[in-house]
């Protein structure tokens, strides 16, 4: 793809949310052992929020970032626990707008890749949610809903959950993707999003590429090392789990660099907004705990006119994402819809 293709005036948006990782795993937040040059550079080229917050556990954070509303508004309080909506269901998006649908209404092509797991009964491809395309790590429950009802065979993280890493279980646009030898979950998501972006640039259509990554979530029992630090299928010793987790996080930084490289190759870097965050603090040391480190998350933004501010004490949290994206898309919140957050675009 040659650079310099004329794009629509609306900025493209790449939103990356990692799974279960605290700011202290990044060089820009003070970790001298971390190898995160891509995110460290983004923090320098754009803005790095030192005081950014989310929920302390994933489902509430994923509901929060998608709707711009806290659990006190949506009722999505914890993994597996949500106060029923007005109609007695747990249909989150029937009652609360998603940023995907709002951007779709503004003419954006939308895609999600990685991990969904919001707790809502609605799937991301449903009309009310607003994703045109998806590539998601799924379980047998989701496979049973496909016409062919495939059975996944691969490495398993526990007795019920298919692997998110080696030989992962992914569904792409309503079709099961049988794993190939050496497949690594985060790589699959990256390849899907790069293809999606290229197709939308050719169509001259602004896009939202949402990457709620499956990693570096605790590698769990039996999960192998990151591909650039060990042979596929070769396990580290149990006392090396913390090192293995950091190295997996370092690898995701490499993938973020590849995603940025694709944007550069497509000639749309000046008109693409990158936002990078996580859903909650690191498992074992922070996640789900009633302490600040559980809800303190990394938050970096750059591109599409974002001022080069570096580190800032400006307060933000994931409720600000939805109004920020709508603002960049040139839209407004629907009449009567109040987000708990505010747009960061003026800042």
XYZ file of C-alpha atoms in Angstrom:
347
model
C 0.000 0.000 0.000
C 1.542 3.287 -1.087
C 1.697 6.151 1.384
C -0.216 9.362 0.875
C -3.673 7.949 0.174
C -6.310 10.630 0.665
C -8.386 9.896 3.761
C -11.621 11.322 5.056
C -11.185 14.299 7.368
C -12.425 12.397 10.390
C -9.473 10.912 12.269
C -8.935 7.183 12.419
C -8.892 5.783 15.942
C -6.814 2.928 17.341
C -7.830 2.080 20.913
C -5.701 -0.516 22.714
C -6.652 -1.880 26.122
C -4.383 -4.482 27.712
C -5.560 -7.105 30.172
C -4.505 -7.021 33.850
C -1.364 -4.891 33.848
C -0.311 -1.999 36.089
C 1.656 1.103 35.071
C 4.738 -0.187 36.899
C 5.379 -2.620 34.025
C 6.441 0.248 31.694
C 9.628 2.235 31.326
C 7.763 5.534 31.028
C 6.237 4.855 34.459
C 9.627 4.148 36.015
C 10.396 0.453 35.443
C 14.078 0.302 34.494
C 13.912 -3.412 33.591
C 10.946 -3.193 31.230
C 11.561 -3.253 27.494
C 8.652 -1.112 26.326
C 10.256 1.336 23.873
C 7.130 1.781 21.728
C 4.824 2.855 24.549
C 7.619 4.866 26.175
C 8.036 6.785 22.917
C 4.279 7.290 22.577
C 4.279 8.763 26.078
C 6.962 11.217 25.027
C 5.391 12.101 21.664
C 1.914 12.618 23.113
C 0.591 12.617 26.655
C 1.027 10.151 29.519
C -1.491 10.374 32.342
C 0.113 9.599 35.688
C -3.279 9.580 37.402
C -5.580 7.417 35.297
C -8.096 4.999 36.756
C -10.420 2.136 35.879
C -12.367 -0.487 37.772
C -10.395 -3.022 39.814
C -11.554 -5.977 37.707
C -12.208 -6.586 34.032
C -15.975 -6.852 33.324
C -16.855 -3.546 35.037
C -13.921 -1.847 33.283
C -15.003 -3.161 29.905
C -18.555 -1.961 30.504
C -17.146 1.377 31.684
C -14.914 2.026 28.687
C -17.635 1.014 26.208
C -20.460 3.122 27.716
C -18.687 6.007 29.459
C -20.673 5.158 32.587
C -19.691 3.834 36.002
C -21.135 0.690 37.550
C -23.245 2.938 39.762
C -25.100 3.841 36.545
C -24.962 0.568 34.563
C -25.171 -1.938 37.417
C -22.199 -3.904 36.047
C -20.289 -4.210 39.317
C -18.164 -7.345 39.139
C -17.262 -10.347 36.994
C -20.426 -12.417 36.849
C -22.438 -9.958 38.920
C -24.622 -7.269 37.393
C -27.791 -5.693 38.710
C -30.520 -6.377 36.109
C -31.440 -3.557 33.767
C -34.864 -1.935 33.574
C -36.334 -4.904 31.713
C -34.790 -7.456 34.073
C -32.068 -8.488 31.606
C -28.323 -7.970 31.535
C -28.502 -6.385 28.071
C -26.048 -3.562 28.717
C -26.176 -1.900 25.309
C -29.923 -1.905 25.007
C -29.903 0.679 27.802
C -26.443 2.294 27.490
C -24.781 3.414 24.255
C -21.480 1.908 23.122
C -18.724 4.031 21.601
C -18.691 1.626 18.645
C -22.318 2.329 17.795
C -21.920 6.072 18.245
C -18.917 6.135 15.903
C -20.682 3.870 13.462
C -23.449 6.483 13.385
C -20.779 9.054 12.447
C -19.733 7.034 9.403
C -16.934 4.969 10.936
C -16.086 1.391 10.072
C -15.647 -0.458 13.358
C -13.762 -3.595 14.383
C -12.844 -5.296 17.662
C -10.148 -7.921 18.147
C -8.989 -9.784 21.236
C -11.061 -10.305 24.386
C -14.705 -9.241 24.816
C -15.885 -10.572 28.237
C -18.053 -7.640 29.295
C -20.751 -9.735 30.940
C -23.519 -8.341 28.769
C -25.820 -10.779 26.992
C -25.207 -8.950 23.694
C -22.453 -9.943 21.279
C -20.198 -7.240 19.757
C -21.503 -7.796 16.237
C -25.124 -7.166 17.217
C -26.688 -4.040 15.748
C -27.112 -2.353 19.123
C -23.399 -2.778 19.969
C -22.038 -1.535 16.668
C -18.989 -3.528 15.551
C -18.924 -4.302 11.830
C -16.221 -6.946 12.218
C -14.708 -8.953 15.043
C -11.897 -11.388 15.830
C -12.305 -12.696 19.370
C -10.912 -15.307 21.723
C -13.917 -17.441 22.635
C -14.912 -20.547 24.566
C -16.929 -23.619 23.727
C -20.140 -21.811 24.697
C -19.611 -19.330 21.847
C -18.545 -22.105 19.462
C -21.799 -23.934 20.145
C -23.684 -20.896 18.837
C -22.011 -21.159 15.413
C -23.848 -23.119 12.689
C -21.070 -25.734 12.407
C -20.682 -26.089 16.225
C -16.927 -26.803 16.041
C -14.862 -28.316 18.840
C -11.604 -26.585 19.709
C -8.528 -28.748 20.181
C -5.456 -27.037 21.590
C -3.683 -26.062 24.754
C -6.113 -25.364 27.586
C -5.583 -22.929 30.430
C -7.827 -24.874 32.796
C -10.515 -27.504 32.537
C -13.038 -25.115 30.971
C -11.213 -22.308 29.158
C -9.395 -22.669 25.807
C -5.978 -21.096 25.546
C -5.707 -17.422 24.653
C -2.043 -17.801 23.686
C -0.711 -20.909 21.929
C -3.168 -22.792 19.704
C -5.866 -20.270 20.680
C -9.599 -20.491 20.120
C -10.657 -17.541 17.944
C -13.878 -16.749 16.094
C -13.582 -14.332 13.155
C -16.737 -12.756 11.760
C -19.019 -15.688 12.705
C -16.527 -18.378 11.670
C -14.286 -20.542 13.845
C -10.605 -20.089 13.045
C -8.859 -23.445 13.521
C -5.400 -22.782 14.978
C -2.333 -23.449 12.890
C 0.877 -24.779 14.376
C 2.689 -21.982 16.211
C -0.311 -19.617 16.324
C -0.123 -17.070 19.140
C -3.321 -15.276 20.171
C -2.109 -11.642 20.234
C -0.511 -12.114 16.793
C -3.859 -13.205 15.354
C -5.568 -10.062 16.655
C -2.807 -7.854 15.245
C -2.993 -9.415 11.785
C -6.777 -9.025 11.740
C -6.639 -5.325 12.662
C -3.884 -4.566 10.140
C -5.965 -6.142 7.379
C -9.060 -4.258 8.535
C -7.230 -0.908 8.518
C -5.794 -1.479 5.059
C -9.191 -2.317 3.596
C -10.810 0.767 5.122
C -8.049 3.060 3.872
C -8.615 1.695 0.365
C -12.319 2.458 0.808
C -11.437 5.955 2.059
C -13.512 5.370 5.158
C -12.509 6.432 8.686
C -12.137 3.524 11.074
C -12.210 2.574 14.722
C -9.876 -0.335 15.512
C -10.477 -1.516 19.083
C -7.921 -3.963 20.488
C -8.885 -5.240 23.951
C -5.862 -7.532 23.988
C -5.946 -10.976 25.640
C -2.513 -10.292 27.150
C -0.559 -9.956 29.351
C -3.241 -11.406 31.658
C -1.690 -13.905 34.097
C -0.420 -16.724 31.952
C -2.267 -19.357 34.029
C -1.413 -22.995 34.523
C 0.291 -24.618 31.589
C 0.663 -21.545 29.393
C 3.970 -21.300 27.537
C 6.455 -18.496 27.314
C 6.282 -15.524 25.010
C 7.502 -16.478 21.496
C 10.456 -14.110 21.412
C 11.832 -15.359 24.745
C 11.388 -19.099 24.523
C 10.472 -21.998 22.304
C 6.747 -22.573 21.719
C 5.443 -24.937 24.360
C 8.503 -24.692 26.618
C 7.568 -23.653 30.152
C 9.527 -21.499 32.541
C 9.952 -22.631 36.134
C 7.160 -21.685 38.520
C 9.360 -19.165 40.314
C 9.907 -17.366 37.009
C 6.225 -16.442 36.568
C 6.791 -12.769 37.341
C 9.638 -12.543 34.813
C 7.588 -14.407 32.232
C 4.696 -11.989 32.756
C 6.956 -8.973 32.227
C 8.449 -10.471 29.085
C 5.003 -11.159 27.680
C 4.105 -7.530 28.331
C 7.319 -6.500 26.560
C 6.234 -8.568 23.562
C 2.900 -6.758 23.364
C 4.927 -3.540 23.110
C 6.555 -5.015 19.996
C 3.119 -5.740 18.526
C 2.017 -2.166 19.236
C 5.058 -1.054 17.266
C 3.982 -3.236 14.351
C 0.492 -1.756 14.485
C 1.981 1.732 14.363
C 4.250 0.682 11.486
C 1.182 -0.443 9.525
C -0.452 2.938 10.105
C 2.713 4.626 8.839
C 2.825 2.404 5.745
C -0.782 3.301 4.970
C 0.117 6.994 4.996
C -2.432 7.902 7.685
C -0.206 8.567 10.710
C -1.027 12.275 10.878
C -4.728 11.505 10.940
C -4.768 8.572 13.376
C -5.359 8.812 17.115
C -3.741 6.171 19.349
C -5.024 5.568 22.866
C -3.310 2.950 25.030
C -4.597 1.822 28.434
C -5.332 -1.237 30.572
C -8.506 -2.508 32.211
C -7.157 -2.824 35.778
C -4.026 -3.488 37.788
C -1.822 -6.554 37.557
C -3.347 -9.785 38.835
C -1.924 -11.223 42.089
C -0.469 -7.859 43.138
C -3.352 -5.474 42.445
C -6.385 -6.722 40.494
C -9.703 -6.984 42.394
C -8.261 -5.509 45.588
C -9.850 -2.582 47.386
C -6.731 -0.438 47.075
C -5.585 2.294 44.702
C -3.055 0.122 42.887
C -5.952 -2.084 41.729
C -7.612 0.754 39.820
C -4.510 2.744 38.787
C -3.858 2.078 35.088
C -1.575 3.159 32.273
C -3.077 5.744 29.905
C -1.184 7.170 26.919
C -2.501 9.075 23.897
C -0.765 10.370 20.766
C -1.321 11.290 17.131
C -4.108 13.154 15.262
C -3.178 16.547 16.663
C -2.576 15.445 20.269
C -0.210 17.967 21.859
C 3.185 16.732 22.983
C 2.813 17.144 26.736
C 4.657 14.136 28.126
C 3.738 13.152 31.683
C 0.814 14.991 33.247
C -1.020 14.961 36.566
C -4.327 15.660 34.809
C -6.923 13.277 36.268
C -8.698 10.860 33.944
C -10.399 7.473 33.934
C -11.969 5.100 31.427
C -15.315 6.920 31.537
C -13.622 9.699 29.544
C -12.979 7.418 26.551
C -16.472 7.408 25.032
C -17.005 11.189 25.047
C -13.434 11.662 23.784
C -13.952 9.354 20.811
C -17.295 10.932 19.949
C -15.682 14.378 20.138
C -12.857 13.380 17.788
C -15.420 11.868 15.407
C -17.186 15.216 15.214
C -20.342 13.904 16.848
C -22.343 14.607 19.975
C -23.785 12.400 22.663
C -27.393 11.407 21.951
C -30.065 13.589 23.511
C -30.613 12.586 27.110
C -27.490 10.415 27.320
C -25.198 11.555 30.112
C -21.729 10.043 30.291
C -19.966 10.015 33.636
C -16.768 11.110 31.896
C -15.750 14.132 29.830
C -13.977 14.525 26.512
C -10.200 14.825 26.749
C -9.939 16.407 23.290
C -9.866 20.024 24.602
C -7.022 19.072 26.953
